[in-house]
Amino acid sequence: MFNSKIICFESYVPEKIITNDELSNIVDTSHEWIYTRTGISKRRISTVENTSDLAINVGKALIKNSNIAPEDIDIIIVATITPDHLTPSTACIVQGAIGAKNALAFDINVACSGFVYALSVADKFLKSGLYKTALVIGAETLSKIVDWSDRGTCVLFGDGSGGALLVASEDENSIIAEDLKADGMCWQAITGGSIGINNAFIKDKKENPFYLQMNGRDVFKFATKTVPKSVQQVLDKSNLSLDDIKYIVPHQANLRIVEVVAKKLEVDLDKFYLNLQDYGNTSAASIPIALAEMSKKGILKKDDKIIITGFGGGLTWASMLIKI
Ligand code: UT7
């Protein structure tokens, strides 16, 4: 019987920092509005690198950190809603660039829950006993699908990438419990990159809105309703309580959402690891960027238990209880 052991986390973000004040030169907004409504101060915006470039840097860092040879990697999964292309997948571009010539590779599209879903998929591959090593990466260049004239959305998002390297293990188990869900009835709450039908036989072509559109208030209500329940689900499945958990690492969308979640769970806000002030909402990348940052700071110790919890487009949500 095999389990999945997480060996390390890494992240990579574009160099360019855009502050709230800089955004107020583009749209009718202010640092005060953005900071008080969301907790975000700045974000990284890519002017050179595409999603695959960010993901490749994470892949290389994971290989270096874990000392595992590229040809020993069996699986590469990239969670993204902003791939370079519809085909090939971002994961295939990563596979080629890092020389993981024996790995299968594919992307998954689960928006801001993507990294947790991708970890879960990798976990099942490793548990099968057929594969030994997996790279799981969340990578986004949301700046290319954001409408930079819409102040209601463009101030929220950023670009970046993070990931984890997992191996099959007979002795250790990092993934204790999970809760993955979707509510496709509400898919219209967040849309982006829409591609309408288009062929030589259509007379009246409709323009599809390519840029990201979101009903912020509905998503806020959805997140504050589902995340506390999902966190409780993974606690119940593991027979643990919040006292056993060192940190909750939420999708980094909005400080106000996290405050409501903390209140509903009756837990101190300090239990939540937050870096949204520096990166904004980087969708599938936000949780692994936070995990890599925590790891670099040395605040994740062996055997610590943490909960990661994502929510977003789909609508989808996903929580996982992890032992470091
Ligand atoms: O990763 C996917 C997950 N997505 C999320 O988690 C998003 C969840 N939703 C939210 O975080 C919040 O709903 C937002 C931050 C998006 C918006 O906050 P809100 O408190 O719900 O504001 P609102 O949309 O109700 O807008 C309030 C006012 C409006 O003006 P009026 O109609 O009251 O005059 C907006 O036009 O704020 C205005 N506004 C802005 N003003 C300055 C909206 N965006 C801005 C802006 N700067 N950037």
Coordinates of N, CA and C in Angstrom, one line a residue, residues 5-8 59-75 98-100 132-135 164-168:
K5 N 3.9 11.2 -0.2 CA 4.7 12.1 0.7 C 5.1 13.3 0.0
I6 N 4.8 14.5 0.5 CA 5.3 15.7 -0.1 C 6.7 16.0 0.3
I7 N 7.6 16.2 -0.6 CA 9.0 16.4 -0.4 C 9.3 17.8 -0.2
C8 N 8.8 18.7 -1.1 CA 9.1 20.1 -0.9 C 8.1 21.0 -1.7
G59 N 9.2 24.1 -11.7 CA 9.6 22.7 -11.9 C 11.1 22.5 -11.7
K60 N 11.9 23.5 -12.2 CA 13.4 23.4 -12.0 C 13.7 23.5 -10.5
A61 N 13.1 24.4 -9.8 CA 13.4 24.6 -8.4 C 13.0 23.4 -7.6
L62 N 11.9 22.7 -7.9 CA 11.5 21.5 -7.2 C 12.5 20.4 -7.4
I63 N 13.0 20.3 -8.7 CA 14.0 19.2 -9.0 C 15.3 19.5 -8.2
K64 N 15.7 20.8 -8.2 CA 16.9 21.1 -7.5 C 16.8 20.8 -6.0
N65 N 15.7 21.3 -5.4 CA 15.5 21.2 -4.0 C 15.4 19.7 -3.5
S66 N 14.8 18.9 -4.4 CA 14.5 17.5 -4.0 C 15.6 16.5 -4.3
N67 N 16.5 17.0 -5.2 CA 17.6 16.2 -5.7 C 17.1 15.0 -6.5
I68 N 16.0 15.1 -7.1 CA 15.4 14.0 -7.9 C 15.8 14.3 -9.4
A69 N 16.2 13.3 -10.1 CA 16.6 13.5 -11.5 C 15.4 13.7 -12.3
P70 N 15.4 14.6 -13.3 CA 14.2 14.9 -14.2 C 13.6 13.6 -14.8
E71 N 14.5 12.7 -15.2 CA 14.0 11.5 -15.8 C 13.3 10.5 -14.9
D72 N 13.4 10.8 -13.6 CA 12.7 10.0 -12.6 C 11.3 10.5 -12.2
I73 N 10.9 11.6 -12.9 CA 9.6 12.1 -12.6 C 8.6 11.4 -13.5
D74 N 7.5 10.9 -12.9 CA 6.5 10.1 -13.7 C 5.3 10.9 -14.1
I75 N 5.0 11.9 -13.3 CA 3.7 12.7 -13.6 C 4.0 14.2 -13.4
I98 N 12.1 20.8 -18.8 CA 12.9 20.3 -17.6 C 13.5 19.0 -17.9
G99 N 13.2 18.4 -19.1 CA 13.9 17.1 -19.4 C 13.3 15.9 -18.7
A100 N 12.0 16.0 -18.3 CA 11.3 14.9 -17.6 C 10.8 14.0 -18.6
K132 N 5.8 6.7 -9.2 CA 6.5 7.0 -8.0 C 6.7 8.5 -7.6
T133 N 6.8 9.3 -8.7 CA 7.2 10.7 -8.4 C 6.3 11.7 -9.2
A134 N 5.8 12.7 -8.6 CA 4.9 13.6 -9.2 C 5.3 15.1 -9.0
L135 N 5.2 15.9 -10.0 CA 5.3 17.3 -9.9 C 3.9 17.9 -10.0
A164 N 4.6 21.6 -5.8 CA 5.1 20.6 -4.8 C 5.6 19.4 -5.6
L165 N 6.6 18.8 -4.9 CA 7.0 17.5 -5.5 C 6.6 16.4 -4.5
L166 N 6.0 15.3 -5.0 CA 5.5 14.2 -4.2 C 6.1 12.9 -4.6
V167 N 6.3 12.0 -3.7 CA 6.8 10.7 -4.0 C 5.8 9.7 -3.3
A168 N 5.8 8.5 -3.9 CA 5.0 7.4 -3.3 C 5.9 6.9 -2.1

